[in-house]
PDB file of C-alpha atoms in Angstrom:
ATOM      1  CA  UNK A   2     -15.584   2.423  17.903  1.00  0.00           C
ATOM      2  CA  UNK A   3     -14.391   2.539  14.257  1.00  0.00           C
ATOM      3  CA  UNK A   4     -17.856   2.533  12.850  1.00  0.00           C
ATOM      4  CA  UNK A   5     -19.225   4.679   9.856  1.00  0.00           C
ATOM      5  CA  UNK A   6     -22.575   5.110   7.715  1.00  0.00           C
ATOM      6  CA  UNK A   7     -21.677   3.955   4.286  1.00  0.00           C
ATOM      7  CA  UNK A   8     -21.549   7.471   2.766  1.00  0.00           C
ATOM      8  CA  UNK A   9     -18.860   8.787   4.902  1.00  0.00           C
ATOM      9  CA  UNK A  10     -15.874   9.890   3.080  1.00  0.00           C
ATOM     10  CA  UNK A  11     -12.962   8.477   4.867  1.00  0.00           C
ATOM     11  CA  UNK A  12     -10.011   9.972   3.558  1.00  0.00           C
ATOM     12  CA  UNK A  13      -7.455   7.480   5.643  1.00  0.00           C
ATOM     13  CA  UNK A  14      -9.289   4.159   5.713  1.00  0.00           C
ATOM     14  CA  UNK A  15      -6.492   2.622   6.540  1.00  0.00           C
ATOM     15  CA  UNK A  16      -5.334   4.875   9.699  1.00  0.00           C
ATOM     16  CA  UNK A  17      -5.026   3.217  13.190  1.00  0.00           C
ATOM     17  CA  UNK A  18      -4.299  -0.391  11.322  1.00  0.00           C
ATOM     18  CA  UNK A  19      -0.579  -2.145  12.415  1.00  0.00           C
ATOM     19  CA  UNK A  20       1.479  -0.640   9.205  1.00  0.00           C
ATOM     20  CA  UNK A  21      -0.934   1.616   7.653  1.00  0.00           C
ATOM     21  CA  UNK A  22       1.826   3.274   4.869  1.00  0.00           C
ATOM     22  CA  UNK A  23       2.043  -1.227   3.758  1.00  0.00           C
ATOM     23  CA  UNK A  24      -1.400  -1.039   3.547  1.00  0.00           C
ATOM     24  CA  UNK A  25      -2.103   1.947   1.552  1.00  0.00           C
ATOM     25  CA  UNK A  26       1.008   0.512  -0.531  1.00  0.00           C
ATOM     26  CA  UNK A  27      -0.631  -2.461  -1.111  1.00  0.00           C
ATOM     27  CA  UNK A  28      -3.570  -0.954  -2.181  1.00  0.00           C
ATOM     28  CA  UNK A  29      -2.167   1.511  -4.634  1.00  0.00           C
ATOM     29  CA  UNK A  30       1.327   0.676  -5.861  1.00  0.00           C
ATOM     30  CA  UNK A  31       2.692  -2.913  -5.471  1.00  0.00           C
ATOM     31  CA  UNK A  32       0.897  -5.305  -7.605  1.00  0.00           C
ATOM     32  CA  UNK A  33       1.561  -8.911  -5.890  1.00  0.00           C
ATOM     33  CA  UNK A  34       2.298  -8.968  -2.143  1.00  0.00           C
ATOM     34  CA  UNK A  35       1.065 -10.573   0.732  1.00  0.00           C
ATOM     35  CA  UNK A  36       0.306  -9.844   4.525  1.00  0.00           C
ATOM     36  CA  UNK A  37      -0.397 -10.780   7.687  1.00  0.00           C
ATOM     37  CA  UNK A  38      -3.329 -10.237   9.548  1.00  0.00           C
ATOM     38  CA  UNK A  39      -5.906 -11.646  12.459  1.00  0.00           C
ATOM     39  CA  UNK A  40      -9.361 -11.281  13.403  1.00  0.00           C
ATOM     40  CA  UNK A  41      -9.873 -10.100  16.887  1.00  0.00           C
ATOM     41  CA  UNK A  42     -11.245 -12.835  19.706  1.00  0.00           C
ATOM     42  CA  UNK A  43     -15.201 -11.846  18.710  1.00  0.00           C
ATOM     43  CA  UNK A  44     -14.620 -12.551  15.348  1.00  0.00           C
ATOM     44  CA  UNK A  45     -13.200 -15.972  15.627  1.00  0.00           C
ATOM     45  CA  UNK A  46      -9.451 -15.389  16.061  1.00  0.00           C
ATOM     46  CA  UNK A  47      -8.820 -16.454  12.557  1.00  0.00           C
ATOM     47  CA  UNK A  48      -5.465 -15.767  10.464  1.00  0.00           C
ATOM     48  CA  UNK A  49      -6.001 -14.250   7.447  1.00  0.00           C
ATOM     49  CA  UNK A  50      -3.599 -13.543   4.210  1.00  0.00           C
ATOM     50  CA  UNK A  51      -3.858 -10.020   3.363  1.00  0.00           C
ATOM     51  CA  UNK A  52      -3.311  -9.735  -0.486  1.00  0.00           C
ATOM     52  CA  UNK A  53      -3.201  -7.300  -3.177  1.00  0.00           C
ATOM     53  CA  UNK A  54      -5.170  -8.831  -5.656  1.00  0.00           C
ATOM     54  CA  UNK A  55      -7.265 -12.112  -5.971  1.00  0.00           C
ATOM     55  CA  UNK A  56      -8.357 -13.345  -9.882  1.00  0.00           C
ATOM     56  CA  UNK A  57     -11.532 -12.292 -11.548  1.00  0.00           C
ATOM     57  CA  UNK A  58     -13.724  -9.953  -9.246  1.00  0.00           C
ATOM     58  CA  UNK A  59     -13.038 -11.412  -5.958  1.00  0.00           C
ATOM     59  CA  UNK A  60     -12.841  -9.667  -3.407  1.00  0.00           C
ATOM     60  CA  UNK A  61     -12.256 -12.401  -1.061  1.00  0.00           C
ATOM     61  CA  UNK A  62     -11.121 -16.369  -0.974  1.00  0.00           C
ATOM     62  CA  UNK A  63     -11.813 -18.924   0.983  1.00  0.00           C
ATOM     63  CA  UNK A  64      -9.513 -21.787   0.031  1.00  0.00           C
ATOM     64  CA  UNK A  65      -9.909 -25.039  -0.189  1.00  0.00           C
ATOM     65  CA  UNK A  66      -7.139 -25.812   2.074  1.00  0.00           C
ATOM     66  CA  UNK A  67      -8.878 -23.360   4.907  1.00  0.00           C
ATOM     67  CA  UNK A  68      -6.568 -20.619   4.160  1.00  0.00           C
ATOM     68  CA  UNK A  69      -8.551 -17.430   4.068  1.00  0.00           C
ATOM     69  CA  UNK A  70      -7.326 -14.497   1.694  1.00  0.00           C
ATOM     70  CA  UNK A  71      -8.747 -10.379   1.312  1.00  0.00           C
ATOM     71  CA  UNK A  72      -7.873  -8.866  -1.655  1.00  0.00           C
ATOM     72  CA  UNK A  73      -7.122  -4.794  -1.035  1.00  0.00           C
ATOM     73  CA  UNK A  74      -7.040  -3.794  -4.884  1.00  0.00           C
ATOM     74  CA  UNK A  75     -10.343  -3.676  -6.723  1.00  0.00           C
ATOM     75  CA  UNK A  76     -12.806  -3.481  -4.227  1.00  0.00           C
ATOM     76  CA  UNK A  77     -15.674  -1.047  -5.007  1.00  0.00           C
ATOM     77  CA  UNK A  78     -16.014   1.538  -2.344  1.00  0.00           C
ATOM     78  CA  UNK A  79     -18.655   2.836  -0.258  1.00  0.00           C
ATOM     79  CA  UNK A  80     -16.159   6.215   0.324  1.00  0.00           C
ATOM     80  CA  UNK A  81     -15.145   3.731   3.481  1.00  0.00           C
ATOM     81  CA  UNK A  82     -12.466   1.234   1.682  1.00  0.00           C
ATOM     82  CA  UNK A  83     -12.150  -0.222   5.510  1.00  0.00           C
ATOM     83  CA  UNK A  84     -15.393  -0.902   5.615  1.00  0.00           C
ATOM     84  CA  UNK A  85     -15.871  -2.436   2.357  1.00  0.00           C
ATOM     85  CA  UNK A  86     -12.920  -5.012   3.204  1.00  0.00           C
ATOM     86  CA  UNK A  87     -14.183  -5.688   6.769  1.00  0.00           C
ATOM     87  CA  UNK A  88     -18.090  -6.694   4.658  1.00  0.00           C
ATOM     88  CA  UNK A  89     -16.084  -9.068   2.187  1.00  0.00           C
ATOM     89  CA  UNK A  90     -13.939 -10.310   5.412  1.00  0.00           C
ATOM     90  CA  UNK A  91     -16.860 -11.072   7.369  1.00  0.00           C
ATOM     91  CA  UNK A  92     -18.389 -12.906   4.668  1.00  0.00           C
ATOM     92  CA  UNK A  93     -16.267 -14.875   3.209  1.00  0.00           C
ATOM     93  CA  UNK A  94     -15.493 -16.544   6.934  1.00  0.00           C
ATOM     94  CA  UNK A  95     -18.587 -17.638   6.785  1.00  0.00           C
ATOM     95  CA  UNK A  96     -18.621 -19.510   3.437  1.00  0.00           C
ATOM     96  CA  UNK A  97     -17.257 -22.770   2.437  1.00  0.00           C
ATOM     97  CA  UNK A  98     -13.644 -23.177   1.872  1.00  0.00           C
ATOM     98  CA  UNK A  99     -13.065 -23.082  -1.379  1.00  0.00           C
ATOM     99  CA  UNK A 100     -15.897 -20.347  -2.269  1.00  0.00           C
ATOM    100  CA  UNK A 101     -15.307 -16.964  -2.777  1.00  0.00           C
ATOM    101  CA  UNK A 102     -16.400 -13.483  -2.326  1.00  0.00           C
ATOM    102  CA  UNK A 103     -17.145 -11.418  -6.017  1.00  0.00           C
ATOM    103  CA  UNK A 104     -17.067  -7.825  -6.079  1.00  0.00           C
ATOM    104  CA  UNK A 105     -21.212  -6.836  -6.004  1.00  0.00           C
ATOM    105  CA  UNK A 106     -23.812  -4.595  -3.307  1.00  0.00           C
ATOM    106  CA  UNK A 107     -22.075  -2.532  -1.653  1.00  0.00           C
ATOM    107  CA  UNK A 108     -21.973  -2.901   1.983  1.00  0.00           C
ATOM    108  CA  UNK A 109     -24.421  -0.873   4.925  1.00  0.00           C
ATOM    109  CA  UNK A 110     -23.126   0.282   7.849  1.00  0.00           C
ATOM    110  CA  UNK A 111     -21.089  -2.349   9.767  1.00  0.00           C
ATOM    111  CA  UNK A 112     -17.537  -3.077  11.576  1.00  0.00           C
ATOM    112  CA  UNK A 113     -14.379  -1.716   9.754  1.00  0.00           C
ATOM    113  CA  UNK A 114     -11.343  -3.397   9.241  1.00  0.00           C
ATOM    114  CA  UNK A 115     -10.188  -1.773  12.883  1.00  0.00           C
ATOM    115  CA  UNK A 116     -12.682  -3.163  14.512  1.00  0.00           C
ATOM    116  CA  UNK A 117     -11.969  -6.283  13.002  1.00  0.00           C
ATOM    117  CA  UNK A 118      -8.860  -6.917  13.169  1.00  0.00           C
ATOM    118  CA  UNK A 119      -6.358  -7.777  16.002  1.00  0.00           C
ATOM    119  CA  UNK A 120      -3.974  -4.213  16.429  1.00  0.00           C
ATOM    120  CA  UNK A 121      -1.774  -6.541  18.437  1.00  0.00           C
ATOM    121  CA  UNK A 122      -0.681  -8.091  15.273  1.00  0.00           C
ATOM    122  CA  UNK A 123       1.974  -6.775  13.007  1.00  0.00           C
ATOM    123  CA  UNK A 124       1.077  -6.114   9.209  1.00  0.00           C
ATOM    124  CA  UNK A 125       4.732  -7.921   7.513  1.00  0.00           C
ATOM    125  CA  UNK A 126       4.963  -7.444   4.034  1.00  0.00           C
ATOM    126  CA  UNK A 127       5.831 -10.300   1.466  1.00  0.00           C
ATOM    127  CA  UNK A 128       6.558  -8.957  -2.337  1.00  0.00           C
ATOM    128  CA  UNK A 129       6.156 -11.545  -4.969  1.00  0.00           C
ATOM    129  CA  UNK A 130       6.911 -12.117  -8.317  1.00  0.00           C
ATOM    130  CA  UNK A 131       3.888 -14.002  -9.596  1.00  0.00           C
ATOM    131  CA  UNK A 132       0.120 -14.566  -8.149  1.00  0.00           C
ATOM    132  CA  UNK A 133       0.708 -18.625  -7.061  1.00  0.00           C
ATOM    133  CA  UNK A 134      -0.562 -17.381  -3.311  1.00  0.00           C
ATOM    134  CA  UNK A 135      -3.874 -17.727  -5.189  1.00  0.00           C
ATOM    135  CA  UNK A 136      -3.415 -21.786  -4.944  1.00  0.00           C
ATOM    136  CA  UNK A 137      -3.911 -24.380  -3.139  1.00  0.00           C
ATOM    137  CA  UNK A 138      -0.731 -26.258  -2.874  1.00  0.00           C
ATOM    138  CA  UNK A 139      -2.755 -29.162  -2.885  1.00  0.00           C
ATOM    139  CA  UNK A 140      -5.136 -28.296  -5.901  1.00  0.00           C
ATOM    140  CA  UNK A 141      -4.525 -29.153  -9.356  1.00  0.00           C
ATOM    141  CA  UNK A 142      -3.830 -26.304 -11.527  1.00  0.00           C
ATOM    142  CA  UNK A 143      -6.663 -25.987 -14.307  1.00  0.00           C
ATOM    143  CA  UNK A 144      -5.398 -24.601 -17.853  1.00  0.00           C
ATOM    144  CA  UNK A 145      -7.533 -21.422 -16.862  1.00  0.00           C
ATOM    145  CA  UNK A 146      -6.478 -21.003 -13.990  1.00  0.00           C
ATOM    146  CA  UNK A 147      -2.739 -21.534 -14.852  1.00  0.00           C
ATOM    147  CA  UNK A 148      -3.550 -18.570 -18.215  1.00  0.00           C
ATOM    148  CA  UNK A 149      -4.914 -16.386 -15.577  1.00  0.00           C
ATOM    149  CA  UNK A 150      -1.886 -16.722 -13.240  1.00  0.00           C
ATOM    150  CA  UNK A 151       0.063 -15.983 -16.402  1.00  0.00           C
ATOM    151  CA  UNK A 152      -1.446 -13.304 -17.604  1.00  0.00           C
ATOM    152  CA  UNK A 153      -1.387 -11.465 -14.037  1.00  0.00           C
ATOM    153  CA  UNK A 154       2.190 -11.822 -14.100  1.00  0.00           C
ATOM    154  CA  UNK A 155       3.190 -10.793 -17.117  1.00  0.00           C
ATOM    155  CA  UNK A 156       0.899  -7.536 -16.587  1.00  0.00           C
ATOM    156  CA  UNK A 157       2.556  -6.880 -12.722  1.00  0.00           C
ATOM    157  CA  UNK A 158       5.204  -4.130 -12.653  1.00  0.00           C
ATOM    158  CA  UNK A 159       8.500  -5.834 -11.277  1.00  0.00           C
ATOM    159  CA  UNK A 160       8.638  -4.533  -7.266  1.00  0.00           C
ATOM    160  CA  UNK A 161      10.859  -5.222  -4.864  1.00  0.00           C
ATOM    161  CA  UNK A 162      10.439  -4.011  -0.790  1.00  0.00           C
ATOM    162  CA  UNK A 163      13.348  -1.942   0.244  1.00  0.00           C
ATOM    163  CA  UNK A 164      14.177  -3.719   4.153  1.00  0.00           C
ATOM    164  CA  UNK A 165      16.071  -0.880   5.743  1.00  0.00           C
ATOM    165  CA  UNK A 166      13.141   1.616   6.150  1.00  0.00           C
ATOM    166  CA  UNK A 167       9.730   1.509   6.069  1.00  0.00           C
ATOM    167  CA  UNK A 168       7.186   0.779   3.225  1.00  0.00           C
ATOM    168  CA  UNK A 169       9.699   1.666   0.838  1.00  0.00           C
ATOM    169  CA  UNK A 170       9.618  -0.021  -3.196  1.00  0.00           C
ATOM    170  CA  UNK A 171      11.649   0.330  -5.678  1.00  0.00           C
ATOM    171  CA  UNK A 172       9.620  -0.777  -9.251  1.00  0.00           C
ATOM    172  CA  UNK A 173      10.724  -0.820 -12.758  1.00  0.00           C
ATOM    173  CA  UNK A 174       9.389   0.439 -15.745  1.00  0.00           C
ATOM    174  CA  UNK A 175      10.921   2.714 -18.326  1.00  0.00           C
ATOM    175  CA  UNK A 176      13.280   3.572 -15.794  1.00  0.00           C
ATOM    176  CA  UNK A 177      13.853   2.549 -12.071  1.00  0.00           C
ATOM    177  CA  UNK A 178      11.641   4.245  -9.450  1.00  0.00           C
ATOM    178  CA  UNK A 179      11.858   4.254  -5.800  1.00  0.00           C
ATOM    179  CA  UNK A 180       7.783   4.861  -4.257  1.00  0.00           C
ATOM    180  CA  UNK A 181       7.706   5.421  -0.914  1.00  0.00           C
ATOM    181  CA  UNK A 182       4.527   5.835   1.045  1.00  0.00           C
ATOM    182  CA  UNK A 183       4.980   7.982   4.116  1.00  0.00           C
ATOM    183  CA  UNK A 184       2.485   8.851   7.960  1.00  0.00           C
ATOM    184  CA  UNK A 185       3.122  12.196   8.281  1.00  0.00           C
ATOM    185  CA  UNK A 186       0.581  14.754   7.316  1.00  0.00           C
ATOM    186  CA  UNK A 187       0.637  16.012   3.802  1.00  0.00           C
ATOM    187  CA  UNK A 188       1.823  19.759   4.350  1.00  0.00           C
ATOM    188  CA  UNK A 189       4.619  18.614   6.941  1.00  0.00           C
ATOM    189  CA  UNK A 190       6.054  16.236   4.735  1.00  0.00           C
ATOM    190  CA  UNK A 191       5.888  18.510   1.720  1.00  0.00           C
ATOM    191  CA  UNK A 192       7.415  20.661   3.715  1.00  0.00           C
ATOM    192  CA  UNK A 193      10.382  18.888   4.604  1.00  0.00           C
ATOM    193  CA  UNK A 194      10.761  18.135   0.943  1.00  0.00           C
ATOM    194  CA  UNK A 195      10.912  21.225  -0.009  1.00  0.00           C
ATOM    195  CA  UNK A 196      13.295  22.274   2.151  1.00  0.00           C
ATOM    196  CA  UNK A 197      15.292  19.236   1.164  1.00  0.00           C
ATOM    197  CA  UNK A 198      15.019  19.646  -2.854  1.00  0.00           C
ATOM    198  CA  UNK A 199      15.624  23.720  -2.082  1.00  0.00           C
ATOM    199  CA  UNK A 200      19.269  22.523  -0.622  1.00  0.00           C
ATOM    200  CA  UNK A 201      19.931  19.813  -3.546  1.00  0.00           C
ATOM    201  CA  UNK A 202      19.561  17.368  -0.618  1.00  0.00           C
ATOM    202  CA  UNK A 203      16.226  15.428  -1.884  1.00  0.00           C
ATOM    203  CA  UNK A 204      18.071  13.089  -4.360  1.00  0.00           C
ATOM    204  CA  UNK A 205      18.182   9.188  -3.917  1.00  0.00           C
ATOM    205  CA  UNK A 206      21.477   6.914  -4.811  1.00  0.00           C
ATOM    206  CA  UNK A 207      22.437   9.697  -7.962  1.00  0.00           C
ATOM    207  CA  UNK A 208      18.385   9.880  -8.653  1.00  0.00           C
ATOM    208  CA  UNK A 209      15.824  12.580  -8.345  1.00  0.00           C
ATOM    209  CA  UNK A 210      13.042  13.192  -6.417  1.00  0.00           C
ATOM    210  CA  UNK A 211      10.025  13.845  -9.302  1.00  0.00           C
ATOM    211  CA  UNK A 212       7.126  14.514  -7.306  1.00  0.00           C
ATOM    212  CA  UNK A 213       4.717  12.662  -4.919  1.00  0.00           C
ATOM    213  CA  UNK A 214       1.000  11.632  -5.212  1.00  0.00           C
ATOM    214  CA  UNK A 215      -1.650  11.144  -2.673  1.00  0.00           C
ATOM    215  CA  UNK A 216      -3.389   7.627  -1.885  1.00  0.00           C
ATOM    216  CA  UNK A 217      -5.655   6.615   0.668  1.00  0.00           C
ATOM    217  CA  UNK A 218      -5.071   9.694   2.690  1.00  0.00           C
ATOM    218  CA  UNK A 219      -1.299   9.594   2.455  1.00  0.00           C
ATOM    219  CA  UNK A 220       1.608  11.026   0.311  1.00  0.00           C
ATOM    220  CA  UNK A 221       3.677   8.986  -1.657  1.00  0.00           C
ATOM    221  CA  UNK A 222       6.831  10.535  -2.880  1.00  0.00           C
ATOM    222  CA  UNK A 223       9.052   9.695  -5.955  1.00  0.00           C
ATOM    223  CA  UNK A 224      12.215   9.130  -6.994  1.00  0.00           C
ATOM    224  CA  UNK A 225      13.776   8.070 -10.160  1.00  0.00           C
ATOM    225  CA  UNK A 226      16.388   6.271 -10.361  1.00  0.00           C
ATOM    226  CA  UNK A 227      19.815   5.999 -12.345  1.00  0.00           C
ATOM    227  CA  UNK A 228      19.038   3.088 -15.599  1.00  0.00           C
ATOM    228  CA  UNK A 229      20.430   0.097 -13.861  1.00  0.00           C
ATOM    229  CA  UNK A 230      20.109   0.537 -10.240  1.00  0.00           C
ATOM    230  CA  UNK A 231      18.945  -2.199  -8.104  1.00  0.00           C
ATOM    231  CA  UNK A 232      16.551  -2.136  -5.133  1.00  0.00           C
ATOM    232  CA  UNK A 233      19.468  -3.773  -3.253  1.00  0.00           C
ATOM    233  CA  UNK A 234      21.426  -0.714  -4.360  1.00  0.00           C
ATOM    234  CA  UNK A 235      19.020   1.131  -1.830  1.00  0.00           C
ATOM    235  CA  UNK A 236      19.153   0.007   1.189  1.00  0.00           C
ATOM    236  CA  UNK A 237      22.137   2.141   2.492  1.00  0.00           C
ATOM    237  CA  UNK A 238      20.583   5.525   0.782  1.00  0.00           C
ATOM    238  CA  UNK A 239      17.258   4.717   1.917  1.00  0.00           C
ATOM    239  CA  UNK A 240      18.255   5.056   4.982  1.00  0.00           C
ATOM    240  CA  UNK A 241      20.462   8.524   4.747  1.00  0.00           C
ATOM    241  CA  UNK A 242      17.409  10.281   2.948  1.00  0.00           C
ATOM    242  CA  UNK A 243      14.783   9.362   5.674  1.00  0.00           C
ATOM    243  CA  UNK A 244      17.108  10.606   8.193  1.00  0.00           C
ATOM    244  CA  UNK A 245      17.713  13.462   5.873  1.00  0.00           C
ATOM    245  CA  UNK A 246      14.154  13.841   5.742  1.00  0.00           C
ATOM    246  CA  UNK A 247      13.610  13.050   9.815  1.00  0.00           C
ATOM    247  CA  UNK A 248      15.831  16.143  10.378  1.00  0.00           C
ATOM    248  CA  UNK A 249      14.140  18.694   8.062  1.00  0.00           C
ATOM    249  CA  UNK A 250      10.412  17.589   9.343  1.00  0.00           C
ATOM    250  CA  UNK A 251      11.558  18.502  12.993  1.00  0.00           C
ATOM    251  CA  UNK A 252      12.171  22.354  11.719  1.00  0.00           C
ATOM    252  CA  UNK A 253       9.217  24.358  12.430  1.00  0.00           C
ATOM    253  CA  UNK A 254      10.228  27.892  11.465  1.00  0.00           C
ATOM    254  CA  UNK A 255       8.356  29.066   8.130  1.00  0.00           C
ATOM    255  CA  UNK A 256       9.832  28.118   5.040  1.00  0.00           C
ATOM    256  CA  UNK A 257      12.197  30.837   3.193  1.00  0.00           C
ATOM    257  CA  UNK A 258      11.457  32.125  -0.476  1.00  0.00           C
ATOM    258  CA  UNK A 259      13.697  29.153  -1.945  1.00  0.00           C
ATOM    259  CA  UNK A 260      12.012  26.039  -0.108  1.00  0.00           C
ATOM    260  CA  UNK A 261       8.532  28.581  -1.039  1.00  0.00           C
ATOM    261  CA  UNK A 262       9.194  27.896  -5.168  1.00  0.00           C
ATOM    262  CA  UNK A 263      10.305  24.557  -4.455  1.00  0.00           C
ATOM    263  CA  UNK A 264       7.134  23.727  -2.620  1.00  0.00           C
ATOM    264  CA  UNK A 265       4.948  25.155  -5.064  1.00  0.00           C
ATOM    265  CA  UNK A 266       6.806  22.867  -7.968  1.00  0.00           C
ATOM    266  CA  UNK A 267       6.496  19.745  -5.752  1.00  0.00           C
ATOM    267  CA  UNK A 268       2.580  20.703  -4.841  1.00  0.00           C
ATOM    268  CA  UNK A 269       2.136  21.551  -8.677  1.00  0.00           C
ATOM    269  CA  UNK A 270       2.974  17.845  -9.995  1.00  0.00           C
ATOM    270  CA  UNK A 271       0.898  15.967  -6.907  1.00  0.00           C
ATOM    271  CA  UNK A 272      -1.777  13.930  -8.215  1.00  0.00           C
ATOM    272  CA  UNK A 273      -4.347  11.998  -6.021  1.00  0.00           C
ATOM    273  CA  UNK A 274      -5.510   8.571  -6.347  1.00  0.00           C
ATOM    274  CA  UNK A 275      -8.684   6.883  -5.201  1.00  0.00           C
TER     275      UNK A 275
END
């Protein structure tokens, strides 16, 4: 099965999980979304709201209404992020609804989120633009509550889920950005960037592609975006540059002495996070 000792290093926690690229997503680069998810038949069968981040330092909510909510962003790791969120998932099923689960010990060895989970289920992504998933529709809204919900808001980075390919987001800051977390092992991919960027072929809608980073095991390229442009804007592009990108990972021959210096500017601006 699935199972680690807690000081593993497990550079894809995520990997073998229905949508694995949402997840690490989730984790790493959209700051309110929701997901869906199910325990497997030994662990009760129970839905559960997959989210990226829960107030104060909980990991995990039980609500007062029953629904049942893991938070992906925040949790302390063992080196095993799965395992960590299958501890705090375990747990708070057990507790009260309207209890919750605070970041604290980490956990021993134990299940994983893979052995937890039903696989049969897909992982669908919801983007939102404030935290009310937190509440109970029922519950009345306490002034600290309602300040917290605020304050997550106004701190989120406005993200929108681009629907014609997969885990794609387009955010804005300074500028617009498209983020787009990808399965294929690092060096292929970079690979088929760099042949891509070497043949002026790597832009996005009249953006650039700036560089990629590394998160929970995967690469997430960049692009930037022309001021003004719209995740709806995206869809149709989206879709040209991952078939763009579809073609060049199918070429195996080595790469020539052009896609060589692009590669080595695209490696030279990666950055990972944990």
């Amino acid at each position: 099965m699935a199972k680690n000792p807690p000081s593993d290093f497990v550079l894809r926690p995520f990997e073998g999980l229905p949508g694995e690229t949402d997840w690490v997503a989730m984790r790493e680069i959209v700051p309110s979304a929701t997901a869906t998810a199910r325990t497997t038949a030994e662990y009760g069968s129970r839905d559960v709201t997959i989210v990226t981040l829960l107030p104060g330092a909980w990991t995990a909510l039980h609500r007062a209404d029953g629904t049942v909510l893991l938070a992906v962003q925040g949790v302390l790791s063992t080196g095993d992020v799965s395992r960590d969120l299958a501890a705090a998932l375990l747990e708070v099923l057990e507790l009260e609804p309207g209890t919750a689960v605070e970041s604290g010990d980490l956990p021993g060895e134990g299940p994983r989120l893979q052995d937890v989970l039903d696989l049969s289920v897909p992982f669908e992504v919801t983007v939102h633009e404030t935290f009310d998933f937190w509440l109970d529709p029922s519950a009345d809204v306490t002034p600290e509550l309602k300040e917290n919900l605020e304050d997550a808001a106004d701190g989120a980075i406005p993200t929108v889920k681009v629907s014609s390919v997969e885990s794609a987001y387009w955010c804005s800051m300074t500028r617009e950005f498209l983020r787009w977390a990808r399965p294929e092992p690092e060096d292929d991919l970079i690979d088929a960037l760099s042949r891509l960027h070497a043949k002026r072929e790597s832009g996005l809608a009249g953006g650039k592609f700036v560089g990629a980073f590394r998160a929970s095991g995967l690469v997430v390229p960049v692009w930037e975006l022309p001021k003004g442009t719209e995740a709806a804007d995206l869809e149709g592009p989206a879709t040209e540059l991952g078939d763009r990108l579809a073609k060049a990972l199918a070429i195996k021959e080595p790469l020539d002495a052009n896609e060589r210096r692009a590669r080595a500017g695209i490696v030279s601006r990666q950055v990972t996070l944990r």
